[in-house]
């Protein structure tokens, strides 16, 4: 049972980043994005109006942080140097980072942006006011294929997501409010996870537990990103569930279509079409498979069944540190990779070992939605199911 990335992961990632820097014209790599900083160093923070700036040179990993992050940054083994400003705007964060870079002898950088993103009202000068800046998105691309250690964390996430989903099903009944059922299932699964893992659990939440399990119900399921309705559960309601768990920053995704009481004939028909579409998608996965092929296979099936007009989104997406990560299982992915406005190429249009995908084709009528989602890893010779809650109809009827 693995619940924490080994330090060697960050050594490997920083080495890969330094190789990219060496092949560029830059003296250093710079990152402003919180997820990229976490990926390269293990320093996890909430991105606010206070910028955090990571600089990587041949021999130094330097982090510029607001004063309130100093102690946490200094505790991270992969970081060699921590500089700080008091706060924003009086602390001049970009100027402080530029001073650090100058002290390191850096005159040019390859950065993930020309300055910090405008989060929570932040407005600041571009880094290019102080030194030469070229932009890059190296880390985003590095994150596509997961290492064995990363997949182990996602696998662990799937274990606890399954427990949260089981509680969710157990606590669902006519007359219950979907919000409180979701809260109860999330709390009980989080308690079980924290009690089981003890000090092996890596702190990742502020106030909330590590497991989230919930659902939307009734007419809101007709909207792929519907809200939890302020309406107690009734006999005949359709539910679209969702469960995940945060394990050292990594996530899985488990979703099911469920029914409160016996489904109607029409509901059964829609469920079975959705289930077969998901099966077709999963059976199409594998190393070297074009991403657009999988989405096209599902759409062809929907067209055959006469329900293509009920589809509202593509088959799925990569997942890991982010709930949604590229590449996307979409009919337009190959064209996207070859477009002038991207840094991708034809080699990026296919699945690779280490990619981890959510597989979630759905159909949506005027009154109900139908979608399962499972998390599937691409392996050297096929696939590995990471989520495993039962998919068939009878297992998803609450009586």
Coordinates of C-alpha atoms in Angstrom, one line a residue:
X1 CA 0.0 0.0 0.0
X2 CA 1.7 3.2 -1.2
X3 CA 0.4 6.5 0.0
X4 CA 3.4 8.8 -0.7
X5 CA 5.6 9.4 -3.7
X6 CA 9.3 8.5 -3.1
X7 CA 11.8 11.3 -3.2
X8 CA 13.4 9.6 -6.2
X9 CA 10.3 10.7 -8.3
X10 CA 11.2 14.3 -7.7
X11 CA 14.9 13.7 -8.5
X12 CA 13.8 12.1 -11.8
X13 CA 11.4 14.9 -12.7
X14 CA 14.0 17.7 -11.9
X15 CA 16.6 15.8 -14.0
X16 CA 14.1 15.7 -16.9
X17 CA 13.4 19.4 -16.5
X18 CA 17.1 20.1 -16.5
X19 CA 17.6 18.2 -19.7
X20 CA 14.9 20.4 -21.3
X21 CA 16.7 23.5 -20.0
X22 CA 20.0 22.2 -21.4
X23 CA 18.5 21.9 -24.8
X24 CA 17.1 25.4 -24.7
X25 CA 18.8 28.8 -24.9
X26 CA 17.8 29.5 -21.3
X27 CA 19.9 29.6 -18.1
X28 CA 17.0 28.3 -16.0
X29 CA 13.5 27.0 -16.0
X30 CA 10.8 29.0 -14.2
X31 CA 7.3 27.9 -13.1
X32 CA 4.4 29.9 -11.7
X33 CA 1.7 27.2 -11.9
X34 CA 1.0 25.5 -8.6
X35 CA 0.5 22.0 -10.1
X36 CA 3.8 22.2 -12.0
X37 CA 5.6 23.4 -8.9
X38 CA 4.1 20.5 -6.9
X39 CA 5.0 18.0 -9.7
X40 CA 8.6 19.0 -9.8
X41 CA 9.3 19.5 -6.1
X42 CA 6.6 18.1 -4.0
X43 CA 5.8 21.5 -2.6
X44 CA 2.0 21.7 -2.6
X45 CA 0.2 25.0 -2.0
X46 CA -3.0 26.8 -2.8
X47 CA -2.6 29.3 -5.6
X48 CA -3.8 32.7 -4.4
X49 CA -3.0 36.3 -5.1
X50 CA 0.4 35.6 -3.6
X51 CA 2.6 34.2 -6.3
X52 CA 5.0 31.3 -5.7
X53 CA 7.9 31.1 -8.2
X54 CA 10.1 28.0 -8.8
X55 CA 13.5 28.4 -10.5
X56 CA 15.6 25.5 -11.5
X57 CA 19.2 25.8 -12.7
X58 CA 21.9 23.2 -13.2
X59 CA 22.7 23.0 -9.5
X60 CA 19.9 24.8 -7.6
X61 CA 16.2 24.5 -7.0
X62 CA 15.0 27.9 -5.7
X63 CA 11.5 28.8 -4.5
X64 CA 10.2 32.3 -3.9
X65 CA 7.2 32.3 -1.6
X66 CA 5.1 34.7 0.5
X67 CA 6.2 34.9 4.2
X68 CA 3.3 32.6 5.2
X69 CA 4.7 29.7 3.2
X70 CA 8.4 29.9 4.3
X71 CA 8.3 27.1 6.9
X72 CA 6.4 24.7 4.7
X73 CA 8.8 25.4 1.8
X74 CA 11.9 25.0 3.9
X75 CA 10.7 21.5 4.9
X76 CA 10.7 20.2 1.3
X77 CA 13.8 18.1 0.7
X78 CA 14.0 18.8 -3.0
X79 CA 14.2 22.6 -2.5
X80 CA 17.7 24.1 -2.0
X81 CA 16.9 27.7 -1.5
X82 CA 13.8 29.6 -0.2
X83 CA 13.5 33.4 -0.6
X84 CA 10.4 35.3 0.5
X85 CA 8.5 38.5 0.3
X86 CA 6.1 39.6 3.0
X87 CA 2.8 39.7 1.1
X88 CA 1.1 41.0 -2.0
X89 CA 1.2 43.7 -3.2
X90 CA 3.6 45.4 -0.8
X91 CA 6.1 42.6 -1.0
X92 CA 6.9 42.8 -4.7
X93 CA 6.9 39.1 -5.5
X94 CA 8.1 39.2 -9.1
X95 CA 10.9 41.6 -8.2
X96 CA 11.9 39.2 -5.4
X97 CA 12.0 36.3 -7.7
X98 CA 14.0 38.3 -10.3
X99 CA 16.5 39.2 -7.6
X100 CA 16.9 35.5 -6.8
X101 CA 17.4 34.7 -10.4
X102 CA 20.0 37.4 -10.7
X103 CA 21.8 36.2 -7.6
X104 CA 22.0 32.7 -9.3
X105 CA 23.6 34.3 -12.4
X106 CA 20.5 33.8 -14.5
X107 CA 20.0 36.2 -17.4
X108 CA 17.4 34.2 -19.5
X109 CA 14.7 31.7 -18.5
X110 CA 12.2 29.3 -20.1
X111 CA 9.0 29.9 -18.1
X112 CA 5.5 28.6 -18.1
X113 CA 4.3 32.2 -18.3
X114 CA 5.6 35.7 -18.4
X115 CA 4.6 36.3 -14.8
X116 CA 2.2 35.0 -12.3
X117 CA -1.4 34.1 -13.3
X118 CA -4.1 36.6 -12.4
X119 CA -5.6 34.6 -9.6
X120 CA -7.8 36.2 -6.9
X121 CA -7.2 39.7 -8.3
X122 CA -3.4 39.4 -8.7
X123 CA -1.9 42.0 -11.1
X124 CA 1.8 42.3 -11.3
X125 CA 4.6 43.0 -13.7
X126 CA 5.8 40.5 -16.3
X127 CA 9.0 38.7 -15.5
X128 CA 10.3 39.9 -18.9
X129 CA 10.7 43.4 -17.3
X130 CA 13.7 42.0 -15.5
X131 CA 15.3 39.4 -17.8
X132 CA 14.8 37.5 -21.1
X133 CA 11.8 35.1 -21.1
X134 CA 10.8 32.4 -23.5
X135 CA 7.7 30.4 -22.7
X136 CA 7.4 26.6 -22.4
X137 CA 4.9 24.0 -21.2
X138 CA 7.3 21.1 -20.4
X139 CA 5.7 19.9 -17.2
X140 CA 2.2 19.7 -18.6
X141 CA 3.5 17.3 -21.2
X142 CA 5.7 15.4 -18.7
X143 CA 2.6 14.7 -16.6
X144 CA 0.8 12.8 -19.4
X145 CA 2.4 9.4 -18.7
X146 CA 2.5 8.3 -15.1
X147 CA 5.3 6.4 -13.4
X148 CA 4.6 3.1 -11.6
X149 CA 4.6 5.1 -8.3
X150 CA 2.0 7.5 -9.6
X151 CA -0.2 4.8 -10.8
X152 CA 0.1 3.1 -7.4
X153 CA -1.3 6.3 -5.8
X154 CA -4.2 6.4 -8.2
X155 CA -4.9 2.8 -7.5
X156 CA -5.0 3.6 -3.8
X157 CA -7.3 6.5 -4.5
X158 CA -9.6 4.1 -6.3
X159 CA -9.7 1.8 -3.2
X160 CA -11.0 4.6 -1.0
X161 CA -13.3 6.0 -3.7
X162 CA -14.9 2.6 -3.9
X163 CA -15.6 2.6 -0.1
X164 CA -17.0 6.1 -0.3
X165 CA -19.3 5.0 -3.1
X166 CA -20.4 1.9 -1.2
X167 CA -21.4 4.2 1.8
X168 CA -23.2 6.5 -0.7
X169 CA -25.3 3.6 -2.0
X170 CA -26.0 2.2 1.5
X171 CA -27.2 5.6 2.9
X172 CA -29.4 6.4 -0.1
X173 CA -33.2 6.1 0.5
X174 CA -36.4 7.7 -0.4
X175 CA -36.9 11.0 1.5
X176 CA -33.2 11.6 2.1
X177 CA -31.6 14.8 0.9
X178 CA -28.8 14.2 -1.6
X179 CA -26.5 16.8 0.0
X180 CA -26.6 15.2 3.4
X181 CA -26.2 11.7 2.0
X182 CA -23.1 12.9 0.2
X183 CA -21.7 14.5 3.3
X184 CA -22.3 11.5 5.4
X185 CA -20.7 9.1 2.9
X186 CA -17.7 11.4 2.4
X187 CA -17.2 11.8 6.2
X188 CA -17.5 8.1 7.0
X189 CA -15.2 7.1 4.2
X190 CA -12.7 9.8 5.1
X191 CA -12.7 8.7 8.7
X192 CA -12.1 5.1 7.7
X193 CA -9.2 6.1 5.4
X194 CA -7.6 8.3 8.0
X195 CA -8.0 5.7 10.8
X196 CA -6.5 3.0 8.5
X197 CA -3.6 4.9 7.1
X198 CA -2.7 6.9 10.3
X199 CA 0.6 8.8 9.8
X200 CA 1.0 7.3 6.4
X201 CA -1.6 9.7 5.1
X202 CA 0.0 12.8 3.4
X203 CA -1.9 15.9 4.5
X204 CA -3.7 17.3 1.5
X205 CA -6.9 18.8 2.7
X206 CA -7.9 21.9 4.7
X207 CA -10.9 21.1 6.8
X208 CA -12.4 18.5 4.4
X209 CA -11.6 14.8 4.5
X210 CA -9.7 13.0 1.7
X211 CA -12.6 11.1 0.3
X212 CA -15.5 12.7 -1.6
X213 CA -18.6 10.8 -2.6
X214 CA -21.8 12.4 -3.8
X215 CA -24.4 12.6 -6.5
X216 CA -26.8 14.7 -8.5
X217 CA -30.3 13.5 -8.8
X218 CA -33.6 13.8 -10.6
X219 CA -33.7 16.4 -13.4
X220 CA -30.2 17.7 -12.6
X221 CA -28.8 14.5 -14.1
X222 CA -29.9 15.6 -17.5
X223 CA -27.0 18.2 -17.2
X224 CA -23.6 16.6 -17.3
X225 CA -22.3 19.1 -14.8
X226 CA -25.6 19.5 -12.9
X227 CA -25.9 20.8 -9.3
X228 CA -27.1 18.9 -6.3
X229 CA -30.8 19.8 -6.2
X230 CA -32.6 21.0 -3.1
X231 CA -35.0 18.2 -3.5
X232 CA -35.3 15.0 -1.4
X233 CA -35.0 11.7 -3.1
X234 CA -38.1 10.2 -4.6
X235 CA -39.0 6.8 -6.0
X236 CA -38.0 6.7 -9.6
X237 CA -35.2 9.2 -9.3
X238 CA -32.1 8.7 -11.4
X239 CA -28.7 9.4 -9.7
X240 CA -25.4 10.1 -11.2
X241 CA -22.7 9.5 -8.6
X242 CA -19.1 10.5 -8.2
X243 CA -16.4 9.3 -5.8
X244 CA -12.7 10.0 -5.5
X245 CA -10.0 10.2 -2.9
X246 CA -6.9 12.4 -2.6
X247 CA -3.8 10.3 -2.1
X248 CA -0.7 12.5 -2.0
X249 CA -2.3 14.8 -4.5
X250 CA -3.5 12.1 -6.9
X251 CA -7.1 11.3 -7.9
X252 CA -9.1 8.6 -9.4
X253 CA -12.7 9.0 -10.8
X254 CA -15.6 6.6 -10.1
X255 CA -19.1 7.4 -11.4
X256 CA -22.2 5.3 -11.7
X257 CA -25.8 5.8 -12.9
X258 CA -28.1 4.5 -10.2
X259 CA -31.9 4.3 -9.6
X260 CA -34.0 4.9 -6.6
X261 CA -36.5 2.0 -6.9
X262 CA -37.3 0.1 -10.0
X263 CA -36.3 1.8 -13.3
X264 CA -38.8 2.2 -16.0
X265 CA -38.4 0.4 -19.4
X266 CA -37.1 3.6 -20.9
X267 CA -34.6 4.1 -18.1
X268 CA -33.4 0.5 -18.5
X269 CA -32.9 1.0 -22.2
X270 CA -30.9 4.2 -21.8
X271 CA -28.8 2.6 -19.1
X272 CA -27.9 -0.4 -21.2
X273 CA -27.0 1.8 -24.2
X274 CA -24.7 3.9 -22.0
X275 CA -23.2 0.7 -20.5
X276 CA -22.5 -0.8 -23.9
X277 CA -20.9 2.5 -25.0
X278 CA -18.6 2.4 -22.1
X279 CA -17.7 -1.2 -22.8
X280 CA -16.9 -0.4 -26.4
X281 CA -14.7 2.5 -25.3
X282 CA -12.8 0.4 -22.8
X283 CA -12.3 -2.5 -25.2
X284 CA -10.9 0.0 -27.7
X285 CA -8.1 1.2 -25.3
X286 CA -4.5 0.2 -25.5
X287 CA -1.0 1.4 -26.2
X288 CA -0.6 3.0 -29.6
X289 CA -4.4 3.5 -30.1
X290 CA -5.4 6.8 -31.6
X291 CA -7.3 8.8 -29.0
X292 CA -9.8 10.0 -31.6
X293 CA -10.5 6.4 -32.6
X294 CA -12.0 5.6 -29.2
X295 CA -14.3 8.6 -29.3
X296 CA -15.3 7.8 -32.9
X297 CA -16.2 4.2 -32.0
X298 CA -18.5 5.4 -29.3
X299 CA -20.2 8.0 -31.5
X300 CA -20.7 5.3 -34.2
X301 CA -22.5 3.1 -31.7
X302 CA -24.6 6.0 -30.5
X303 CA -25.6 6.7 -34.1
X304 CA -26.4 3.1 -34.7
X305 CA -28.7 3.2 -31.6
X306 CA -30.3 6.5 -32.8
X307 CA -29.2 8.4 -29.7
X308 CA -26.2 10.4 -31.0
X309 CA -28.2 13.6 -30.4
X310 CA -28.2 12.7 -26.7
X311 CA -24.4 12.8 -26.3
X312 CA -23.0 16.0 -24.9
X313 CA -19.3 15.4 -24.4
X314 CA -16.4 13.2 -25.4
X315 CA -15.4 9.8 -23.9
X316 CA -12.9 10.9 -21.3
X317 CA -9.7 12.5 -20.2
X318 CA -6.4 11.8 -18.5
X319 CA -6.3 12.1 -14.7
X320 CA -3.6 12.4 -12.0
X321 CA -2.7 15.5 -10.0
X322 CA -5.5 17.2 -11.9
X323 CA -9.0 16.0 -12.1
X324 CA -8.8 16.8 -15.9
X325 CA -5.5 16.5 -17.7
X326 CA -4.6 16.1 -21.4
X327 CA -4.7 14.2 -23.6
X328 CA -8.4 14.0 -24.2
X329 CA -10.3 11.1 -25.8
X330 CA -11.9 13.3 -28.4
X331 CA -12.6 13.0 -32.1
X332 CA -10.7 16.2 -32.8
X333 CA -7.5 15.2 -30.9
X334 CA -5.4 14.3 -33.9
X335 CA -6.2 17.5 -35.7
X336 CA -5.6 19.4 -32.4
X337 CA -2.1 17.8 -32.1
X338 CA -1.2 18.9 -35.7
X339 CA -2.6 22.5 -35.3
X340 CA -0.2 25.4 -35.5
X341 CA -1.4 26.8 -32.1
X342 CA -0.3 23.7 -30.1
X343 CA 3.2 22.3 -29.3
X344 CA 2.0 18.8 -30.0
X345 CA 2.7 16.6 -33.0
X346 CA 1.4 13.4 -34.5
X347 CA 3.2 11.2 -31.9
X348 CA 1.0 12.9 -29.2
X349 CA -2.2 11.7 -30.8
X350 CA -2.0 8.1 -29.5
X351 CA -2.3 6.5 -26.1
X352 CA 0.9 5.5 -24.3
X353 CA 1.7 3.2 -21.4
X354 CA 1.4 5.3 -18.2
X355 CA -1.6 7.3 -19.4
X356 CA -4.5 7.0 -17.0
X357 CA -8.0 7.8 -18.4
X358 CA -11.5 8.3 -17.2
X359 CA -13.9 6.5 -19.5
X360 CA -17.2 8.1 -19.3
X361 CA -19.4 8.3 -22.4
X362 CA -22.9 9.5 -21.5
X363 CA -26.3 10.2 -22.9
X364 CA -28.7 12.8 -21.6
X365 CA -32.5 13.0 -22.2
X366 CA -34.7 15.9 -21.4
X367 CA -35.3 14.4 -17.9
X368 CA -32.4 12.1 -17.0
X369 CA -28.7 11.5 -17.6
X370 CA -26.8 8.2 -17.9
X371 CA -23.1 8.0 -17.3
X372 CA -20.6 5.6 -15.7
X373 CA -17.0 6.6 -15.3
X374 CA -14.1 4.2 -14.6
X375 CA -10.4 5.0 -14.3
X376 CA -8.2 2.9 -16.6
X377 CA -4.5 2.7 -16.9
X378 CA -2.8 2.0 -20.2
X379 CA -0.1 -0.6 -19.8
X380 CA 2.7 -2.0 -22.1
X381 CA 0.4 -4.8 -23.3
X382 CA -3.1 -3.5 -22.7
X383 CA -5.0 -1.9 -19.8
X384 CA -5.6 -2.1 -16.1
X385 CA -8.9 -1.3 -14.4
X386 CA -8.2 0.8 -11.3
X387 CA -11.9 1.4 -10.3
X388 CA -14.0 -1.6 -9.8
X389 CA -17.5 -0.8 -8.4
X390 CA -20.1 -3.0 -10.1
X391 CA -21.3 -1.7 -13.4
X392 CA -24.4 -3.8 -14.3
X393 CA -27.9 -2.4 -13.8
X394 CA -29.0 -4.7 -10.9
X395 CA -26.1 -3.6 -8.8
X396 CA -27.1 0.0 -9.2
X397 CA -30.7 -0.2 -8.2
X398 CA -31.5 1.0 -4.7
X399 CA -34.5 -0.9 -3.3

